[in-house]
DNA sequence: GACGTAACGGTTGAA
DNA sequence: TATTCAACCGTTACG
């Protein structure tokens, strides 16, 4: 099938404008970096622009996640239904309360923390728009609560929005129930809690954590990630967005599938291939019953370990790209940060070589 | 040549 | 139901 969709970049790589690269490729980028391969070579090899490689690696170093950020939607609302409810109560109990007092109380009562407490102006707006004279729960709210709220949750979508909730485990939980949460193995196990990541000090989205990645199905914790959706029809069914989601997948599938093979072996390494596979091949139909993989047997991957030859890398990258380092003269790879060093160990050995050798 | 980054054209999805 | 619009995307080009 002809991949109707993607575009081809200057390096000959396929990409879909506006959409994230497949996780398998993202992962691969990180792995290669951990193996000491320079970004420029990763770029050439995987045919992903160096700007993108740079961005993905930078993010990984910072957050520990290979996942793309949450696309679309609105900012995580700080004025969650629960917050509004509390504000309403405060106001009811003390009609003369000031917005700043409400703010303080939200913090004091633990309804919010400093990261998600609404601004005074937001509170004022809430009082004005949603609470008004205090009578009813703007039907809006209540209505919504039932549906939307139930299944999805902000956390899920914006893993980073709620610092506290996160935690390696927590995060993951964003995922729909039923997900096979298996093992988290995943090669990328980096020394996880990297200081800032976890703490999210930066307030950045530190949350997509690797655990997520490890998640069974493919690190795709984020909704945004079409990948997942495929996997959890249920989930989106909730908000009824399926359609687009699925379509998207299909599209993607078209694009990537061909190369998925690629990812198959490319990534082949250590982690369960299953993941990767799941990722893309997501059934165009989407149907993937949540629990299974129908995704194939990615044997190639397995074969890998030993020989390293399974890489018919041909398609993926032009062999030549690698020339230099393949040849041994590779200089000590430019230093990746220290944290990486360990990671290095994690992954190393395993496959690593296959790629290199194969290309040589 | 390697690489960080801004501009750009694009998609997404909560509100 | 349709529209808005801010979030993110990867590529490109520049420095």
Coordinates of C-alpha atoms (C1' of nucleotides) in Angstrom, one line a residue:
Chain A
X1 CA 0.0 0.0 0.0
X2 CA 1.2 3.2 -0.8
X3 CA 1.6 5.3 2.1
X4 CA -0.5 8.0 1.1
X5 CA 0.1 10.0 3.9
X6 CA 3.5 11.0 5.0
X7 CA 5.9 13.4 3.5
X8 CA 9.5 12.8 3.0
X9 CA 12.1 14.9 4.7
X10 CA 15.5 15.9 3.4
X11 CA 17.0 12.8 4.7
X12 CA 14.6 10.6 3.0
X13 CA 12.6 9.8 6.1
X14 CA 8.9 9.7 6.3
X15 CA 7.0 11.9 8.6
X16 CA 3.6 13.2 9.1
X17 CA 3.5 16.9 9.4
X18 CA 2.0 18.0 12.7
X19 CA 2.2 14.6 14.2
X20 CA 4.7 13.0 16.5
X21 CA 7.1 10.4 15.3
X22 CA 6.2 6.9 16.3
X23 CA 7.3 5.9 19.6
X24 CA 9.4 3.2 18.3
X25 CA 11.5 5.6 16.5
X26 CA 11.6 8.0 19.4
X27 CA 12.8 5.1 21.5
X28 CA 15.3 4.2 19.0
X29 CA 16.7 7.6 19.0
X30 CA 17.3 7.4 22.7
X31 CA 18.7 4.0 22.6
X32 CA 21.2 4.9 20.0
X33 CA 22.2 7.9 21.9
X34 CA 22.8 5.8 24.9
X35 CA 24.9 3.6 23.0
X36 CA 27.1 6.5 22.3
X37 CA 26.1 7.2 18.9
X38 CA 26.2 10.9 18.1
X39 CA 23.0 12.7 17.4
X40 CA 24.1 13.6 13.9
X41 CA 24.5 9.9 13.1
X42 CA 21.3 9.0 14.7
X43 CA 19.7 11.6 12.6
X44 CA 21.1 10.2 9.4
X45 CA 20.6 6.7 10.3
X46 CA 17.0 7.0 11.3
X47 CA 16.4 9.7 8.8
X48 CA 15.0 12.0 11.3
X49 CA 16.0 15.6 11.2
X50 CA 18.7 16.5 13.6
X51 CA 16.5 19.2 15.1
X52 CA 14.1 16.5 16.1
X53 CA 16.7 14.2 17.4
X54 CA 18.0 17.0 19.4
X55 CA 14.6 17.8 20.8
X56 CA 13.8 14.3 21.7
X57 CA 17.1 13.7 23.4
X58 CA 16.9 16.9 25.2
X59 CA 13.5 16.0 26.5
X60 CA 14.5 12.6 27.4
X61 CA 17.3 14.0 29.4
X62 CA 15.1 16.3 31.1
X63 CA 12.1 14.3 31.8
X64 CA 13.1 10.8 31.3
X65 CA 10.4 10.2 28.8
X66 CA 10.5 9.6 25.1
X67 CA 6.9 10.5 24.7
X68 CA 5.7 13.5 22.8
X69 CA 3.9 16.1 24.7
X70 CA 0.2 16.3 25.0
X71 CA -1.2 17.7 21.8
X72 CA -4.4 19.6 21.5
X73 CA -7.0 20.3 24.0
X74 CA -7.0 23.0 26.5
X75 CA -4.6 23.5 29.2
X76 CA -5.1 21.4 32.1
X77 CA -7.8 23.1 33.9
X78 CA -7.1 24.3 37.2
X79 CA -10.7 24.8 37.8
X80 CA -11.7 21.3 38.0
X81 CA -15.1 20.4 39.0
X82 CA -13.9 19.6 42.4
X83 CA -12.2 22.9 42.8
X84 CA -15.3 24.7 41.6
X85 CA -17.3 22.7 44.1
X86 CA -15.1 23.8 46.9
X87 CA -15.2 27.4 45.8
X88 CA -18.9 27.2 45.8
X89 CA -19.0 25.8 49.3
X90 CA -16.7 28.5 50.6
X91 CA -18.8 31.1 49.1
X92 CA -21.9 29.6 50.4
X93 CA -20.6 29.4 53.9
X94 CA -19.2 32.9 53.7
X95 CA -20.8 35.0 51.1
X96 CA -18.5 37.8 51.7
X97 CA -15.3 35.8 51.2
X98 CA -12.7 37.3 49.0
X99 CA -11.2 35.6 46.1
X100 CA -7.8 35.6 47.6
X101 CA -9.2 34.1 50.7
X102 CA -10.7 31.4 48.7
X103 CA -7.4 30.8 47.1
X104 CA -5.7 30.5 50.4
X105 CA -8.3 28.1 51.6
X106 CA -8.0 25.9 48.6
X107 CA -4.4 25.6 49.5
X108 CA -5.0 25.2 53.1
X109 CA -7.6 22.6 52.7
X110 CA -5.5 20.7 50.3
X111 CA -7.9 21.0 47.5
X112 CA -5.1 22.4 45.4
X113 CA -1.5 22.8 45.7
X114 CA 0.7 25.5 44.6
X115 CA 0.9 24.1 41.2
X116 CA -2.7 24.0 40.4
X117 CA -4.3 26.5 42.5
X118 CA -6.4 28.9 40.5
X119 CA -5.3 32.5 40.3
X120 CA -7.3 35.0 42.1
X121 CA -8.7 36.3 38.9
X122 CA -9.7 32.8 37.9
X123 CA -11.5 32.4 41.1
X124 CA -13.3 35.7 40.6
X125 CA -14.3 34.5 37.2
X126 CA -15.6 31.3 38.6
X127 CA -17.6 33.1 41.2
X128 CA -19.0 35.3 38.6
X129 CA -19.6 32.8 35.8
X130 CA -20.2 29.6 37.4
X131 CA -21.4 30.3 40.7
X132 CA -23.0 33.6 40.4
X133 CA -25.7 33.8 42.9
X134 CA -24.8 30.6 44.1
X135 CA -27.6 28.5 43.3
X136 CA -26.9 25.9 40.9
X137 CA -24.2 24.0 39.7
X138 CA -24.0 25.3 36.4
X139 CA -25.6 22.6 34.7
X140 CA -22.7 22.6 32.5
X141 CA -20.6 21.3 35.2
X142 CA -22.7 18.7 36.5
X143 CA -23.5 17.4 33.2
X144 CA -20.0 17.0 32.3
X145 CA -18.9 15.5 35.3
X146 CA -20.7 12.4 34.6
X147 CA -19.4 11.7 31.3
X148 CA -16.2 13.1 30.6
X149 CA -15.0 13.1 33.9
X150 CA -15.5 9.6 34.5
X151 CA -13.2 8.1 32.2
X152 CA -10.6 10.3 31.2
X153 CA -9.2 12.4 33.6
X154 CA -6.9 15.1 33.2
X155 CA -4.1 13.3 34.5
X156 CA -4.2 11.1 31.8
X157 CA -4.0 13.6 29.2
X158 CA -1.8 15.9 30.9
X159 CA 0.4 13.9 32.9
X160 CA 2.2 16.7 34.0
X161 CA -0.4 18.7 35.4
X162 CA -0.7 17.3 38.7
X163 CA 2.5 17.0 40.3
X164 CA 1.4 15.2 43.2
X165 CA -0.5 12.6 41.6
X166 CA 2.3 11.4 39.8
X167 CA 4.6 8.9 40.7
X168 CA 5.9 6.3 38.7
X169 CA 3.0 4.3 39.4
X170 CA 0.6 7.0 39.5
X171 CA 1.3 8.2 36.2
X172 CA 0.7 5.1 34.6
X173 CA -2.5 4.8 36.1
X174 CA -3.7 7.2 33.8
X175 CA -4.0 4.5 31.6
X176 CA -7.2 2.8 31.1
X177 CA -8.0 0.0 33.2
X178 CA -7.7 -3.1 31.5
X179 CA -4.6 -2.4 30.1
X180 CA -2.2 -5.0 30.5
X181 CA 0.0 -3.3 32.7
X182 CA 2.6 -5.5 32.6
X183 CA 5.9 -5.4 33.3
X184 CA 7.7 -2.6 33.0
X185 CA 10.7 -3.7 31.8
X186 CA 11.7 -1.8 28.9
X187 CA 15.1 -1.4 28.3
X188 CA 15.1 2.1 28.9
X189 CA 15.0 1.8 32.3
X190 CA 17.0 4.7 33.2
X191 CA 17.9 5.3 36.6
X192 CA 14.6 6.6 36.9
X193 CA 14.0 9.0 39.3
X194 CA 16.1 11.5 38.0
X195 CA 16.1 14.2 40.3
X196 CA 14.2 16.8 38.7
X197 CA 12.1 14.7 36.7
X198 CA 10.3 13.3 39.4
X199 CA 9.9 16.3 41.3
X200 CA 8.8 18.2 38.5
X201 CA 10.4 21.1 39.8
X202 CA 10.4 22.7 36.6
X203 CA 6.9 22.4 36.2
X204 CA 7.4 21.0 33.0
X205 CA 5.8 18.1 32.0
X206 CA 7.9 15.9 33.8
X207 CA 5.4 13.4 34.0
X208 CA 5.4 11.3 31.2
X209 CA 7.6 9.0 32.8
X210 CA 9.2 6.0 31.6
X211 CA 7.1 3.9 33.5
X212 CA 4.6 4.9 31.3
X213 CA 6.8 3.8 28.7
X214 CA 7.2 0.6 30.2
X215 CA 3.6 0.2 30.2
X216 CA 2.5 -2.6 28.5
X217 CA 1.4 -1.3 25.6
X218 CA 3.7 0.7 24.5
X219 CA 4.5 3.4 26.3
X220 CA 1.7 5.2 25.2
X221 CA 0.2 6.6 28.0
X222 CA -1.0 9.7 26.6
X223 CA -4.2 9.9 25.0
X224 CA -2.9 12.0 22.5
X225 CA -0.9 9.2 21.3
X226 CA -2.9 7.5 18.7
X227 CA -1.1 4.6 19.5
X228 CA -3.0 4.0 22.5
X229 CA -6.2 4.8 21.4
X230 CA -6.1 2.0 19.2
X231 CA -5.5 0.0 22.1
X232 CA -8.2 1.2 24.2
X233 CA -11.2 1.8 22.3
X234 CA -13.0 1.9 25.3
X235 CA -11.2 4.8 26.6
X236 CA -12.1 7.1 23.9
X237 CA -15.3 5.8 23.4
X238 CA -15.9 7.7 26.5
X239 CA -15.6 10.9 24.9
X240 CA -16.7 9.9 21.7
X241 CA -13.8 10.8 19.9
X242 CA -13.2 7.7 18.3
X243 CA -13.7 8.5 15.0
X244 CA -11.0 10.8 14.5
X245 CA -8.8 8.8 16.6
X246 CA -9.2 5.9 14.5
X247 CA -8.9 7.6 11.4
X248 CA -5.7 8.9 12.5
X249 CA -4.5 5.7 13.3
X250 CA -5.3 4.4 10.0
X251 CA -3.5 7.1 8.4
X252 CA -0.6 6.5 10.5
X253 CA -0.7 3.0 10.0
X254 CA -0.5 3.5 6.4
X255 CA 2.4 5.6 6.7
X256 CA 4.3 3.8 9.1
X257 CA 3.4 0.4 8.6
X258 CA 5.6 -0.2 5.8
X259 CA 8.4 0.9 7.8
X260 CA 7.1 -0.6 10.8
X261 CA 9.1 -3.4 9.9
X262 CA 11.7 -1.1 10.3
X263 CA 10.9 -0.3 13.6
X264 CA 10.6 -3.8 14.2
X265 CA 14.1 -4.5 13.8
X266 CA 15.4 -1.3 14.3
X267 CA 14.3 -1.3 17.5
X268 CA 14.7 -4.7 18.0
X269 CA 16.6 -4.7 20.8
X270 CA 16.0 -5.3 24.2
X271 CA 12.7 -4.4 25.0
X272 CA 9.9 -6.3 24.2
X273 CA 9.3 -5.9 20.8
X274 CA 5.8 -6.4 21.5
X275 CA 5.6 -3.0 22.5
X276 CA 6.7 -1.5 19.6
X277 CA 4.8 -3.4 17.5
X278 CA 1.8 -2.7 19.2
X279 CA 2.4 0.6 18.7
X280 CA 2.2 0.9 15.2
X281 CA 0.5 -1.7 13.9
X282 CA -2.3 -0.8 15.6
X283 CA -4.9 -2.1 13.9
X284 CA -6.1 -0.1 11.5
X285 CA -9.2 -1.1 12.5
X286 CA -8.5 -0.2 15.8
X287 CA -9.9 -2.8 17.2
X288 CA -7.6 -4.2 18.9
X289 CA -9.1 -5.6 21.5
X290 CA -7.6 -4.2 24.3
X291 CA -6.1 -7.1 25.5
X292 CA -4.3 -8.6 22.8
X293 CA -2.0 -8.1 20.5
X294 CA -2.8 -9.1 17.6
X295 CA 0.1 -7.6 16.7
X296 CA 2.3 -9.8 15.4
X297 CA 4.9 -11.8 16.3
X298 CA 7.7 -9.9 15.8
X299 CA 10.0 -12.3 15.4
X300 CA 12.6 -10.5 13.8
X301 CA 13.3 -8.8 16.8
X302 CA 14.0 -11.7 18.7
X303 CA 16.2 -13.2 16.4
X304 CA 18.3 -10.4 16.9
X305 CA 20.2 -10.8 19.8
X306 CA 22.6 -13.1 18.7
X307 CA 23.4 -12.4 15.4
X308 CA 22.8 -9.0 14.9
X309 CA 22.3 -9.6 11.5
X310 CA 18.8 -9.6 11.3
X311 CA 19.0 -6.2 10.5
X312 CA 18.3 -5.8 7.1
X313 CA 18.6 -2.5 7.7
X314 CA 18.6 -1.7 4.3
X315 CA 15.7 0.2 4.2
X316 CA 16.1 2.2 7.1
X317 CA 19.1 3.9 6.5
X318 CA 21.6 4.0 4.0
X319 CA 24.3 2.0 5.0
X320 CA 26.7 4.5 4.2
X321 CA 25.6 6.8 6.8
X322 CA 27.3 5.1 9.3
X323 CA 30.5 4.9 7.8
X324 CA 32.7 6.5 10.1
X325 CA 31.9 5.2 13.2
X326 CA 31.2 2.0 12.0
X327 CA 34.7 1.8 11.2
X328 CA 36.1 1.9 14.5
X329 CA 37.4 5.1 14.5
X330 CA 34.6 6.3 16.3
X331 CA 35.5 8.7 18.8
X332 CA 34.3 8.5 22.1
X333 CA 30.9 9.5 21.5
X334 CA 30.2 12.7 22.6
X335 CA 29.3 12.7 26.0
X336 CA 25.9 12.3 26.9
X337 CA 25.1 13.4 30.2
X338 CA 26.1 11.4 33.1
X339 CA 22.9 10.0 33.7
X340 CA 23.1 8.5 30.5
X341 CA 26.0 6.7 31.3
X342 CA 24.2 4.3 33.4
X343 CA 21.6 3.9 31.0
X344 CA 24.2 3.0 28.9
X345 CA 24.8 0.1 30.8
X346 CA 21.3 -0.9 30.8
X347 CA 21.1 -1.2 27.3
X348 CA 24.4 -1.8 26.3
X349 CA 25.5 -5.0 25.3
X350 CA 22.5 -6.2 24.1
X351 CA 22.0 -5.1 20.8
X352 CA 23.9 -2.3 20.3
X353 CA 26.2 -3.8 18.1
X354 CA 23.9 -5.2 15.8
X355 CA 23.2 -1.9 14.4
X356 CA 26.7 -0.9 14.1
X357 CA 27.9 -4.0 12.7
X358 CA 25.3 -4.4 10.3
X359 CA 26.0 -1.2 8.8
X360 CA 29.6 -1.6 8.6
Chain B
dG1 C1' 30.5 19.3 10.3
dA2 C1' 27.7 19.2 14.7
dC3 C1' 24.0 20.9 17.0
dG4 C1' 20.7 24.3 19.6
dT5 C1' 16.9 26.8 18.3
dA6 C1' 13.2 29.8 16.0
dA7 C1' 10.2 30.0 12.3
dC8 C1' 7.0 27.6 9.9
dG9 C1' 3.0 24.9 8.4
dG10 C1' 0.6 21.4 10.4
dT11 C1' -2.8 18.7 13.8
dT12 C1' -5.3 18.0 17.9
dG13 C1' -9.0 18.5 21.3
dA14 C1' -11.1 20.8 25.7
dA15 C1' -13.9 24.4 26.2
Chain C
dT1 C1' -22.8 20.7 16.3
dA2 C1' -19.2 23.8 15.0
dT3 C1' -15.6 26.9 16.2
dT4 C1' -11.7 28.7 18.8
dC5 C1' -7.2 28.6 20.0
dA6 C1' -3.3 27.2 22.7
dA7 C1' -0.8 23.3 23.1
dC8 C1' 2.4 20.2 20.6
dC9 C1' 4.6 18.2 16.3
dG10 C1' 8.9 17.6 12.9
dT11 C1' 11.2 19.9 9.4
dT12 C1' 13.9 23.5 7.8
dA13 C1' 17.2 27.0 8.0
dC14 C1' 20.1 29.8 10.4
dG15 C1' 24.0 30.8 13.4

